PDB file of C-alpha atoms in Angstrom:
ATOM      1  CA  MET X   1       0.000   0.000   0.000  1.00 74.00           C
ATOM      2  CA  PHE X   2       1.298   3.427  -0.943  1.00 79.00           C
ATOM      3  CA  VAL X   3      -0.358   6.515   0.567  1.00 86.00           C
ATOM      4  CA  GLY X   4       0.632  10.150   0.300  1.00 86.00           C
ATOM      5  CA  GLN X   5      -0.530  12.642   2.907  1.00 86.00           C
ATOM      6  CA  GLY X   6       0.748  16.204   3.031  1.00 89.00           C
ATOM      7  CA  ASP X   7       4.528  16.070   2.637  1.00 88.00           C
ATOM      8  CA  GLN X   8       4.760  12.439   3.838  1.00 87.00           C
ATOM      9  CA  ILE X   9       4.571   9.120   2.014  1.00 86.00           C
ATOM     10  CA  PHE X  10       3.495   5.942   3.829  1.00 86.00           C
ATOM     11  CA  MET X  11       4.490   2.492   2.510  1.00 86.00           C
ATOM     12  CA  ASN X  12       3.947  -0.875   4.203  1.00 86.00           C
ATOM     13  CA  GLU X  13       6.744  -2.756   2.430  1.00 87.00           C
ATOM     14  CA  VAL X  14       9.488  -1.300   0.248  1.00 86.00           C
ATOM     15  CA  PHE X  15      12.326  -2.899  -1.687  1.00 87.00           C
ATOM     16  CA  LEU X  16      14.997  -0.389  -2.678  1.00 87.00           C
ATOM     17  CA  LYS X  17      18.127  -1.272  -4.593  1.00 91.00           C
ATOM     18  CA  TYR X  18      19.851   1.992  -3.616  1.00 91.00           C
ATOM     19  CA  LEU X  19      18.858   4.612  -1.053  1.00 87.00           C
ATOM     20  CA  THR X  20      20.297   8.100  -0.856  1.00 89.00           C
ATOM     21  CA  ALA X  21      19.126  10.083   2.140  1.00 89.00           C
ATOM     22  CA  PRO X  22      20.716  12.789   4.292  1.00 89.00           C
ATOM     23  CA  THR X  23      19.493  11.163   7.525  1.00 91.00           C
ATOM     24  CA  ILE X  24      17.884   7.815   8.261  1.00 92.00           C
ATOM     25  CA  THR X  25      15.927   7.501  11.503  1.00 92.00           C
ATOM     26  CA  SER X  26      13.719   4.686  12.759  1.00 91.00           C
ATOM     27  CA  GLY X  27      10.302   5.287  14.213  1.00 86.00           C
ATOM     28  CA  GLY X  28       9.684   5.410  17.932  1.00 87.00           C
ATOM     29  CA  ASN X  29      10.375   7.945  20.601  1.00 89.00           C
ATOM     30  CA  PRO X  30      13.286   7.968  21.164  1.00 87.00           C
ATOM     31  CA  PRO X  31      14.306   6.372  17.864  1.00 90.00           C
ATOM     32  CA  ALA X  32      16.075   3.010  18.164  1.00 93.00           C
ATOM     33  CA  PHE X  33      18.225   3.623  15.094  1.00 92.00           C
ATOM     34  CA  SER X  34      19.646   6.653  13.311  1.00 94.00           C
ATOM     35  CA  LEU X  35      22.332   7.360  10.750  1.00 93.00           C
ATOM     36  CA  THR X  36      23.429  10.951  10.190  1.00 93.00           C
ATOM     37  CA  PRO X  37      25.208  12.497   7.156  1.00 92.00           C
ATOM     38  CA  ASP X  38      28.540  12.631   9.036  1.00 93.00           C
ATOM     39  CA  GLY X  39      28.426   8.833   9.484  1.00 90.00           C
ATOM     40  CA  ARG X  40      27.320   8.714  13.107  1.00 91.00           C
ATOM     41  CA  LEU X  41      25.403   5.508  13.721  1.00 91.00           C
ATOM     42  CA  THR X  42      23.258   5.204  16.836  1.00 91.00           C
ATOM     43  CA  ALA X  43      21.563   1.881  17.470  1.00 92.00           C
ATOM     44  CA  LYS X  44      19.919   0.656  20.663  1.00 91.00           C
ATOM     45  CA  ASN X  45      20.146  -3.098  21.417  1.00 89.00           C
ATOM     46  CA  ALA X  46      22.398  -3.689  18.397  1.00 90.00           C
ATOM     47  CA  ASP X  47      23.915  -7.075  17.627  1.00 91.00           C
ATOM     48  CA  ILE X  48      27.007  -6.388  15.535  1.00 90.00           C
ATOM     49  CA  SER X  49      29.083  -9.200  14.058  1.00 91.00           C
ATOM     50  CA  GLY X  50      32.274  -9.220  12.055  1.00 92.00           C
ATOM     51  CA  ASN X  51      35.294  -6.999  12.425  1.00 92.00           C
ATOM     52  CA  VAL X  52      34.856  -3.806  14.474  1.00 90.00           C
ATOM     53  CA  ASN X  53      37.413  -0.992  14.214  1.00 92.00           C
ATOM     54  CA  ALA X  54      37.196   1.955  16.580  1.00 91.00           C
ATOM     55  CA  ASN X  55      39.575   4.808  17.380  1.00 92.00           C
ATOM     56  CA  SER X  56      37.950   5.942  20.595  1.00 93.00           C
ATOM     57  CA  GLY X  57      34.964   5.256  22.778  1.00 92.00           C
ATOM     58  CA  THR X  58      33.706   3.640  25.926  1.00 93.00           C
ATOM     59  CA  LEU X  59      32.613   0.082  26.693  1.00 90.00           C
ATOM     60  CA  ASN X  60      30.391  -0.523  29.702  1.00 93.00           C
ATOM     61  CA  ASN X  61      29.675  -3.923  31.273  1.00 93.00           C
ATOM     62  CA  VAL X  62      31.201  -6.043  28.510  1.00 92.00           C
ATOM     63  CA  THR X  63      32.570  -9.575  28.509  1.00 94.00           C
ATOM     64  CA  ILE X  64      35.652 -10.758  26.620  1.00 92.00           C
ATOM     65  CA  ASN X  65      34.808 -14.392  25.881  1.00 93.00           C
ATOM     66  CA  GLU X  66      38.156 -15.342  24.394  1.00 92.00           C
ATOM     67  CA  ASN X  67      41.768 -14.236  24.699  1.00 92.00           C
ATOM     68  CA  CYS X  68      42.775 -10.703  23.828  1.00 92.00           C
ATOM     69  CA  ARG X  69      45.982  -8.753  23.298  1.00 92.00           C
ATOM     70  CA  VAL X  70      46.548  -5.237  24.557  1.00 92.00           C
ATOM     71  CA  LEU X  71      49.283  -3.709  22.423  1.00 94.00           C
ATOM     72  CA  GLY X  72      49.341  -0.382  24.248  1.00 93.00           C
ATOM     73  CA  LYS X  73      49.379   0.579  27.905  1.00 92.00           C
ATOM     74  CA  LEU X  74      46.645  -0.859  30.124  1.00 89.00           C
ATOM     75  CA  SER X  75      45.541   1.201  33.114  1.00 89.00           C
ATOM     76  CA  ALA X  76      43.144  -0.281  35.652  1.00 87.00           C
ATOM     77  CA  ASN X  77      42.117   0.710  39.162  1.00 87.00           C
ATOM     78  CA  GLN X  78      40.016  -2.354  40.056  1.00 85.00           C
ATOM     79  CA  ILE X  79      41.294  -5.808  39.129  1.00 81.00           C
ATOM     80  CA  GLU X  80      39.808  -8.938  40.646  1.00 77.00           C
ATOM     81  CA  GLY X  81      41.795 -12.116  40.277  1.00 72.00           C
ATOM     82  CA  ASP X  82      45.437 -12.951  40.188  1.00 70.00           C
ATOM     83  CA  LEU X  83      48.262 -11.335  38.277  1.00 72.00           C
ATOM     84  CA  VAL X  84      51.647 -12.861  37.675  1.00 69.00           C
ATOM     85  CA  LYS X  85      54.654 -11.021  39.013  1.00 70.00           C
ATOM     86  CA  THR X  86      58.148 -12.402  38.818  1.00 71.00           C
ATOM     87  CA  VAL X  87      61.107 -11.294  40.849  1.00 73.00           C
ATOM     88  CA  GLY X  88      64.706 -12.259  40.254  1.00 75.00           C
ATOM     89  CA  LYS X  89      67.256 -12.256  43.043  1.00 76.00           C
ATOM     90  CA  ALA X  90      71.009 -12.448  42.601  1.00 76.00           C
ATOM     91  CA  PHE X  91      72.906 -14.307  45.270  1.00 75.00           C
ATOM     92  CA  PRO X  92      75.056 -12.037  47.439  1.00 78.00           C
ATOM     93  CA  ARG X  93      78.785 -12.312  46.992  1.00 78.00           C
ATOM     94  CA  ASP X  94      81.306 -12.430  49.788  1.00 74.00           C
ATOM     95  CA  SER X  95      83.275  -9.182  49.588  1.00 75.00           C
ATOM     96  CA  ARG X  96      86.037 -10.567  51.817  1.00 72.00           C
ATOM     97  CA  ALA X  97      87.134 -12.991  49.128  1.00 65.00           C
ATOM     98  CA  PRO X  98      89.160 -11.774  46.154  1.00 65.00           C
ATOM     99  CA  GLU X  99      87.053 -13.985  43.829  1.00 69.00           C
ATOM    100  CA  ARG X 100      83.794 -12.658  45.397  1.00 69.00           C
ATOM    101  CA  TRP X 101      82.197 -16.107  45.386  1.00 70.00           C
ATOM    102  CA  PRO X 102      78.472 -16.484  46.128  1.00 71.00           C
ATOM    103  CA  SER X 103      77.862 -16.674  49.839  1.00 71.00           C
ATOM    104  CA  GLY X 104      75.140 -15.418  52.123  1.00 73.00           C
ATOM    105  CA  THR X 105      71.396 -15.409  52.609  1.00 75.00           C
ATOM    106  CA  ILE X 106      68.529 -14.307  50.394  1.00 75.00           C
ATOM    107  CA  THR X 107      65.304 -13.394  52.156  1.00 76.00           C
ATOM    108  CA  VAL X 108      62.141 -13.110  50.075  1.00 72.00           C
ATOM    109  CA  ARG X 109      59.091 -11.563  51.714  1.00 74.00           C
ATOM    110  CA  VAL X 110      55.634 -12.016  50.211  1.00 73.00           C
ATOM    111  CA  TYR X 111      52.912  -9.620  51.325  1.00 74.00           C
ATOM    112  CA  ASP X 112      49.442 -10.636  50.188  1.00 74.00           C
ATOM    113  CA  ASP X 113      46.532  -8.269  50.680  1.00 74.00           C
ATOM    114  CA  GLN X 114      44.043 -10.082  48.434  1.00 74.00           C
ATOM    115  CA  PRO X 115      41.032 -12.067  49.702  1.00 77.00           C
ATOM    116  CA  PHE X 116      41.669 -14.999  47.347  1.00 76.00           C
ATOM    117  CA  ASP X 117      44.224 -17.797  47.433  1.00 76.00           C
ATOM    118  CA  ARG X 118      47.422 -17.332  45.472  1.00 74.00           C
ATOM    119  CA  GLN X 119      49.897 -19.802  44.105  1.00 74.00           C
ATOM    120  CA  ILE X 120      53.531 -18.957  44.729  1.00 75.00           C
ATOM    121  CA  VAL X 121      56.043 -20.694  42.494  1.00 76.00           C
ATOM    122  CA  ILE X 122      59.585 -20.828  43.806  1.00 73.00           C
ATOM    123  CA  PRO X 123      62.033 -22.095  41.202  1.00 71.00           C
ATOM    124  CA  ALA X 124      64.906 -24.341  42.136  1.00 70.00           C
ATOM    125  CA  VAL X 125      68.207 -22.771  43.078  1.00 68.00           C
ATOM    126  CA  ALA X 126      71.348 -24.381  41.741  1.00 66.00           C
ATOM    127  CA  PHE X 127      74.323 -23.789  43.979  1.00 66.00           C
ATOM    128  CA  SER X 128      77.770 -25.273  43.861  1.00 65.00           C
ATOM    129  CA  GLY X 129      79.702 -24.699  47.047  1.00 67.00           C
ATOM    130  CA  ALA X 130      83.453 -24.832  47.249  1.00 71.00           C
ATOM    131  CA  LYS X 131      86.262 -24.809  49.749  1.00 74.00           C
ATOM    132  CA  HIS X 132      88.440 -21.715  49.634  1.00 73.00           C
ATOM    133  CA  GLU X 133      91.549 -20.809  51.513  1.00 76.00           C
ATOM    134  CA  GLN X 134      92.360 -17.409  52.933  1.00 77.00           C
ATOM    135  CA  ASP X 135      95.265 -16.721  55.308  1.00 82.00           C
ATOM    136  CA  HIS X 136      95.828 -20.485  55.693  1.00 81.00           C
ATOM    137  CA  THR X 137      92.219 -20.920  56.866  1.00 82.00           C
ATOM    138  CA  ASP X 138      89.661 -23.092  55.066  1.00 81.00           C
ATOM    139  CA  ILE X 139      86.503 -21.181  54.149  1.00 76.00           C
ATOM    140  CA  TYR X 140      83.430 -22.915  52.741  1.00 75.00           C
ATOM    141  CA  SER X 141      80.861 -21.075  50.652  1.00 71.00           C
ATOM    142  CA  SER X 142      77.310 -21.484  51.874  1.00 70.00           C
ATOM    143  CA  CYS X 143      73.818 -21.154  50.492  1.00 70.00           C
ATOM    144  CA  ARG X 144      70.588 -20.690  52.422  1.00 69.00           C
ATOM    145  CA  ARG X 145      67.029 -19.862  51.350  1.00 69.00           C
ATOM    146  CA  LEU X 146      64.593 -18.393  53.825  1.00 69.00           C
ATOM    147  CA  TRP X 147      60.920 -17.862  52.881  1.00 70.00           C
ATOM    148  CA  ILE X 148      58.710 -15.632  55.000  1.00 70.00           C
ATOM    149  CA  ILE X 149      55.090 -15.663  53.837  1.00 69.00           C
ATOM    150  CA  ARG X 150      52.578 -13.452  55.620  1.00 66.00           C
TER     151      ARG X 150
END
């Protein structure tokens, strides 16, 4: 059905091969869909599939179902869950010995202020002790690990 009234045309069903219009707006108040001449698309309850490219914007209450990569800097002020942090410690060297062989104690303190359980992975330490002589006295290098977890 095609009806003209005043400066408006009413059609129940339309098939157009091409449409040129300065602005396209759906019915309803407020409209659920609009496309403006500058390319601004506004759609309420939109399901969009395929590749999405955006240069700016805001996402609220979204879920990332799969893995993602952040190639730039990520800033966050509320993270729930665990993050991985690694720390490397060099063994102290005995300054009394001319060779400065490894000798001493490493203390690692872990402070946990999160309400969930964490897994702490402590890699193996390979140490090869040796007997040294200084001023006709035998000195043995030593290695000790001490873990304090609070």
